[in-house]
Amino acid sequence: MMSGDGSLATGLIEGASQENAQGALLSCGCLIDAEGKTNPKAKKFADDYKAKFNSEVAIYSTEGFDAATAFIEAVKAGKTEPEDINSFLKTEDIQGVGKQIKFAENGELAAKDIFIYEVKDNKLPLLGNSNEAKVS
């Protein structure tokens, strides 16, 4: 079985039962990478998140953090008007916690990464980017 980001939660395992959920593949535009498979910032973020919230990284937390970081960088650069913030964001090109923070002309993220997870026991480990993930 393969499902999208709405299933990327341990509730899937609880609802289907651990036995039935094993091997299910889940895709998400979000990155939950507690081991730092994709980049060192992802592991640090996961460690800091767990220390602060006593919980594993939640779905879309890295993306929210990256969005806030880009916005904060604009404000630090003195950009406080919407047009100025948007102009500043068009110039951003930095490695975020989850993805590269770089925007296309239409304002969407240039990175179109989709990540694959597989149910193993009671966990949802990251297999990797959909272009590289290997199913066990």
C-alpha atoms as a PDB file:
ATOM      1  CA  MET A   1       0.000   0.000   0.000  1.00  0.00           C
ATOM      2  CA  MET A   2       1.171   3.516  -0.736  1.00  0.00           C
ATOM      3  CA  SER A   3      -0.437   6.638   0.662  1.00  0.00           C
ATOM      4  CA  GLY A   4       0.186  10.367   0.794  1.00  0.00           C
ATOM      5  CA  ASP A   5       1.075  12.800   3.553  1.00  0.00           C
ATOM      6  CA  GLY A   6      -2.269  12.484   5.356  1.00  0.00           C
ATOM      7  CA  SER A   7      -1.193   9.022   6.495  1.00  0.00           C
ATOM      8  CA  LEU A   8       2.239  10.070   7.777  1.00  0.00           C
ATOM      9  CA  ALA A   9       1.444   9.553  11.441  1.00  0.00           C
ATOM     10  CA  THR A  10       1.630   6.683  13.891  1.00  0.00           C
ATOM     11  CA  GLY A  11      -2.186   6.759  13.918  1.00  0.00           C
ATOM     12  CA  LEU A  12      -1.983   4.763  10.685  1.00  0.00           C
ATOM     13  CA  ILE A  13      -0.184   1.987  12.565  1.00  0.00           C
ATOM     14  CA  GLU A  14      -2.651   2.152  15.445  1.00  0.00           C
ATOM     15  CA  GLY A  15      -5.669   2.132  13.137  1.00  0.00           C
ATOM     16  CA  ALA A  16      -4.539  -0.590  10.770  1.00  0.00           C
ATOM     17  CA  SER A  17      -2.692  -2.538  13.503  1.00  0.00           C
ATOM     18  CA  GLN A  18       1.048  -2.946  13.540  1.00  0.00           C
ATOM     19  CA  GLU A  19       0.873  -6.247  11.662  1.00  0.00           C
ATOM     20  CA  ASN A  20      -1.275  -4.881   8.830  1.00  0.00           C
ATOM     21  CA  ALA A  21       0.605  -1.595   8.474  1.00  0.00           C
ATOM     22  CA  GLN A  22       4.060  -3.140   8.044  1.00  0.00           C
ATOM     23  CA  GLY A  23       5.709  -2.180   4.784  1.00  0.00           C
ATOM     24  CA  ALA A  24       3.197   0.537   3.912  1.00  0.00           C
ATOM     25  CA  LEU A  25       4.899   3.321   1.960  1.00  0.00           C
ATOM     26  CA  LEU A  26       4.034   6.942   2.597  1.00  0.00           C
ATOM     27  CA  SER A  27       4.986   9.958   0.518  1.00  0.00           C
ATOM     28  CA  CYS A  28       5.161  13.531   1.715  1.00  0.00           C
ATOM     29  CA  GLY A  29       6.523  16.857   0.575  1.00  0.00           C
ATOM     30  CA  CYS A  30       7.597  17.212   4.191  1.00  0.00           C
ATOM     31  CA  LEU A  31      10.866  16.088   5.699  1.00  0.00           C
ATOM     32  CA  ILE A  32      11.068  14.281   9.032  1.00  0.00           C
ATOM     33  CA  ASP A  33      14.717  13.270   9.259  1.00  0.00           C
ATOM     34  CA  ALA A  34      15.778  12.562  12.850  1.00  0.00           C
ATOM     35  CA  GLU A  35      18.870  10.697  11.645  1.00  0.00           C
ATOM     36  CA  GLY A  36      20.156  13.470   9.366  1.00  0.00           C
ATOM     37  CA  LYS A  37      20.110  11.326   6.224  1.00  0.00           C
ATOM     38  CA  THR A  38      19.432  14.342   4.010  1.00  0.00           C
ATOM     39  CA  ASN A  39      21.511  17.027   5.719  1.00  0.00           C
ATOM     40  CA  PRO A  40      23.048  17.793   9.141  1.00  0.00           C
ATOM     41  CA  LYS A  41      20.572  20.625   9.795  1.00  0.00           C
ATOM     42  CA  ALA A  42      17.702  18.115   9.742  1.00  0.00           C
ATOM     43  CA  LYS A  43      19.222  16.063  12.574  1.00  0.00           C
ATOM     44  CA  LYS A  44      19.989  19.144  14.679  1.00  0.00           C
ATOM     45  CA  PHE A  45      16.441  20.390  14.131  1.00  0.00           C
ATOM     46  CA  ALA A  46      15.010  16.997  15.160  1.00  0.00           C
ATOM     47  CA  ASP A  47      17.197  16.889  18.282  1.00  0.00           C
ATOM     48  CA  ASP A  48      16.299  20.473  19.264  1.00  0.00           C
ATOM     49  CA  TYR A  49      12.606  19.858  18.543  1.00  0.00           C
ATOM     50  CA  LYS A  50      12.536  16.764  20.753  1.00  0.00           C
ATOM     51  CA  ALA A  51      14.372  18.583  23.564  1.00  0.00           C
ATOM     52  CA  LYS A  52      11.943  21.523  23.457  1.00  0.00           C
ATOM     53  CA  PHE A  53       8.628  19.734  22.847  1.00  0.00           C
ATOM     54  CA  ASN A  54       9.393  16.231  24.184  1.00  0.00           C
ATOM     55  CA  SER A  55       8.064  14.857  20.912  1.00  0.00           C
ATOM     56  CA  GLU A  56       9.315  13.688  17.533  1.00  0.00           C
ATOM     57  CA  VAL A  57       9.218  16.220  14.692  1.00  0.00           C
ATOM     58  CA  ALA A  58       5.640  16.664  13.507  1.00  0.00           C
ATOM     59  CA  ILE A  59       4.522  16.674   9.893  1.00  0.00           C
ATOM     60  CA  TYR A  60       5.450  19.950   8.110  1.00  0.00           C
ATOM     61  CA  SER A  61       7.384  21.279  11.146  1.00  0.00           C
ATOM     62  CA  THR A  62      10.600  21.610   9.151  1.00  0.00           C
ATOM     63  CA  GLU A  63       8.787  23.428   6.369  1.00  0.00           C
ATOM     64  CA  GLY A  64       7.182  25.825   8.851  1.00  0.00           C
ATOM     65  CA  PHE A  65      10.578  26.460  10.423  1.00  0.00           C
ATOM     66  CA  ASP A  66      12.168  27.103   7.027  1.00  0.00           C
ATOM     67  CA  ALA A  67       9.361  29.471   5.994  1.00  0.00           C
ATOM     68  CA  ALA A  68       9.718  31.412   9.241  1.00  0.00           C
ATOM     69  CA  THR A  69      13.513  31.531   8.823  1.00  0.00           C
ATOM     70  CA  ALA A  70      13.214  33.006   5.325  1.00  0.00           C
ATOM     71  CA  PHE A  71      10.719  35.612   6.543  1.00  0.00           C
ATOM     72  CA  ILE A  72      12.888  36.504   9.572  1.00  0.00           C
ATOM     73  CA  GLU A  73      15.916  36.961   7.288  1.00  0.00           C
ATOM     74  CA  ALA A  74      13.898  39.429   5.220  1.00  0.00           C
ATOM     75  CA  VAL A  75      12.916  41.410   8.315  1.00  0.00           C
ATOM     76  CA  LYS A  76      16.534  41.364   9.601  1.00  0.00           C
ATOM     77  CA  ALA A  77      17.517  42.875   6.239  1.00  0.00           C
ATOM     78  CA  GLY A  78      15.097  45.735   6.936  1.00  0.00           C
ATOM     79  CA  LYS A  79      12.373  44.511   4.612  1.00  0.00           C
ATOM     80  CA  THR A  80       9.051  45.100   6.361  1.00  0.00           C
ATOM     81  CA  GLU A  81       6.677  46.024   3.539  1.00  0.00           C
ATOM     82  CA  PRO A  82       5.048  43.116   1.660  1.00  0.00           C
ATOM     83  CA  GLU A  83       6.558  44.099  -1.708  1.00  0.00           C
ATOM     84  CA  ASP A  84      10.039  44.443  -0.171  1.00  0.00           C
ATOM     85  CA  ILE A  85       9.727  41.098   1.626  1.00  0.00           C
ATOM     86  CA  ASN A  86       8.662  39.393  -1.611  1.00  0.00           C
ATOM     87  CA  SER A  87      11.551  40.986  -3.512  1.00  0.00           C
ATOM     88  CA  PHE A  88      13.985  39.838  -0.834  1.00  0.00           C
ATOM     89  CA  LEU A  89      12.617  36.287  -0.865  1.00  0.00           C
ATOM     90  CA  LYS A  90      13.224  36.102  -4.618  1.00  0.00           C
ATOM     91  CA  THR A  91      16.952  36.384  -3.837  1.00  0.00           C
ATOM     92  CA  GLU A  92      17.090  33.719  -1.100  1.00  0.00           C
ATOM     93  CA  ASP A  93      19.049  30.569  -1.873  1.00  0.00           C
ATOM     94  CA  ILE A  94      20.086  28.755   1.305  1.00  0.00           C
ATOM     95  CA  GLN A  95      19.902  25.206   2.602  1.00  0.00           C
ATOM     96  CA  GLY A  96      16.965  25.007   4.961  1.00  0.00           C
ATOM     97  CA  VAL A  97      16.265  22.346   7.523  1.00  0.00           C
ATOM     98  CA  GLY A  98      14.050  20.497   5.070  1.00  0.00           C
ATOM     99  CA  LYS A  99      14.722  21.757   1.575  1.00  0.00           C
ATOM    100  CA  GLN A 100      16.655  24.369  -0.321  1.00  0.00           C
ATOM    101  CA  ILE A 101      15.021  27.738   0.336  1.00  0.00           C
ATOM    102  CA  LYS A 102      14.899  29.217  -3.133  1.00  0.00           C
ATOM    103  CA  PHE A 103      11.820  30.562  -4.842  1.00  0.00           C
ATOM    104  CA  ALA A 104      10.797  30.270  -8.487  1.00  0.00           C
ATOM    105  CA  GLU A 105       9.469  33.259 -10.423  1.00  0.00           C
ATOM    106  CA  ASN A 106       5.893  32.287  -9.539  1.00  0.00           C
ATOM    107  CA  GLY A 107       6.711  32.468  -5.804  1.00  0.00           C
ATOM    108  CA  GLU A 108       6.628  28.706  -5.238  1.00  0.00           C
ATOM    109  CA  LEU A 109       9.587  26.831  -3.775  1.00  0.00           C
ATOM    110  CA  ALA A 110      11.978  25.782  -6.510  1.00  0.00           C
ATOM    111  CA  ALA A 111      12.648  22.466  -4.706  1.00  0.00           C
ATOM    112  CA  LYS A 112       9.940  19.956  -5.512  1.00  0.00           C
ATOM    113  CA  ASP A 113      11.219  17.151  -3.283  1.00  0.00           C
ATOM    114  CA  ILE A 114       8.927  14.365  -2.180  1.00  0.00           C
ATOM    115  CA  PHE A 115      10.145  12.084   0.584  1.00  0.00           C
ATOM    116  CA  ILE A 116       9.272   8.412   1.094  1.00  0.00           C
ATOM    117  CA  TYR A 117       8.697   6.732   4.463  1.00  0.00           C
ATOM    118  CA  GLU A 118       8.027   3.069   5.245  1.00  0.00           C
ATOM    119  CA  VAL A 119       6.192   1.617   8.229  1.00  0.00           C
ATOM    120  CA  LYS A 120       8.627  -0.498  10.260  1.00  0.00           C
ATOM    121  CA  ASP A 121       7.371  -1.791  13.596  1.00  0.00           C
ATOM    122  CA  ASN A 122       5.898   1.268  15.378  1.00  0.00           C
ATOM    123  CA  LYS A 123       7.929   3.815  13.435  1.00  0.00           C
ATOM    124  CA  LEU A 124       7.851   5.656  10.131  1.00  0.00           C
ATOM    125  CA  PRO A 125      11.509   5.921   9.111  1.00  0.00           C
ATOM    126  CA  LEU A 126      12.598   8.036   6.178  1.00  0.00           C
ATOM    127  CA  LEU A 127      13.737   6.021   3.173  1.00  0.00           C
ATOM    128  CA  GLY A 128      14.880   9.141   1.360  1.00  0.00           C
ATOM    129  CA  ASN A 129      14.007  11.480  -1.438  1.00  0.00           C
ATOM    130  CA  SER A 130      11.645   9.852  -3.944  1.00  0.00           C
ATOM    131  CA  ASN A 131      14.382  10.037  -6.596  1.00  0.00           C
ATOM    132  CA  GLU A 132      16.715   7.946  -4.440  1.00  0.00           C
ATOM    133  CA  ALA A 133      14.669   5.990  -1.879  1.00  0.00           C
ATOM    134  CA  LYS A 134      15.175   2.247  -1.777  1.00  0.00           C
ATOM    135  CA  VAL A 135      12.316   0.101  -0.519  1.00  0.00           C
ATOM    136  CA  SER A 136      13.382  -2.787   1.686  1.00  0.00           C
END
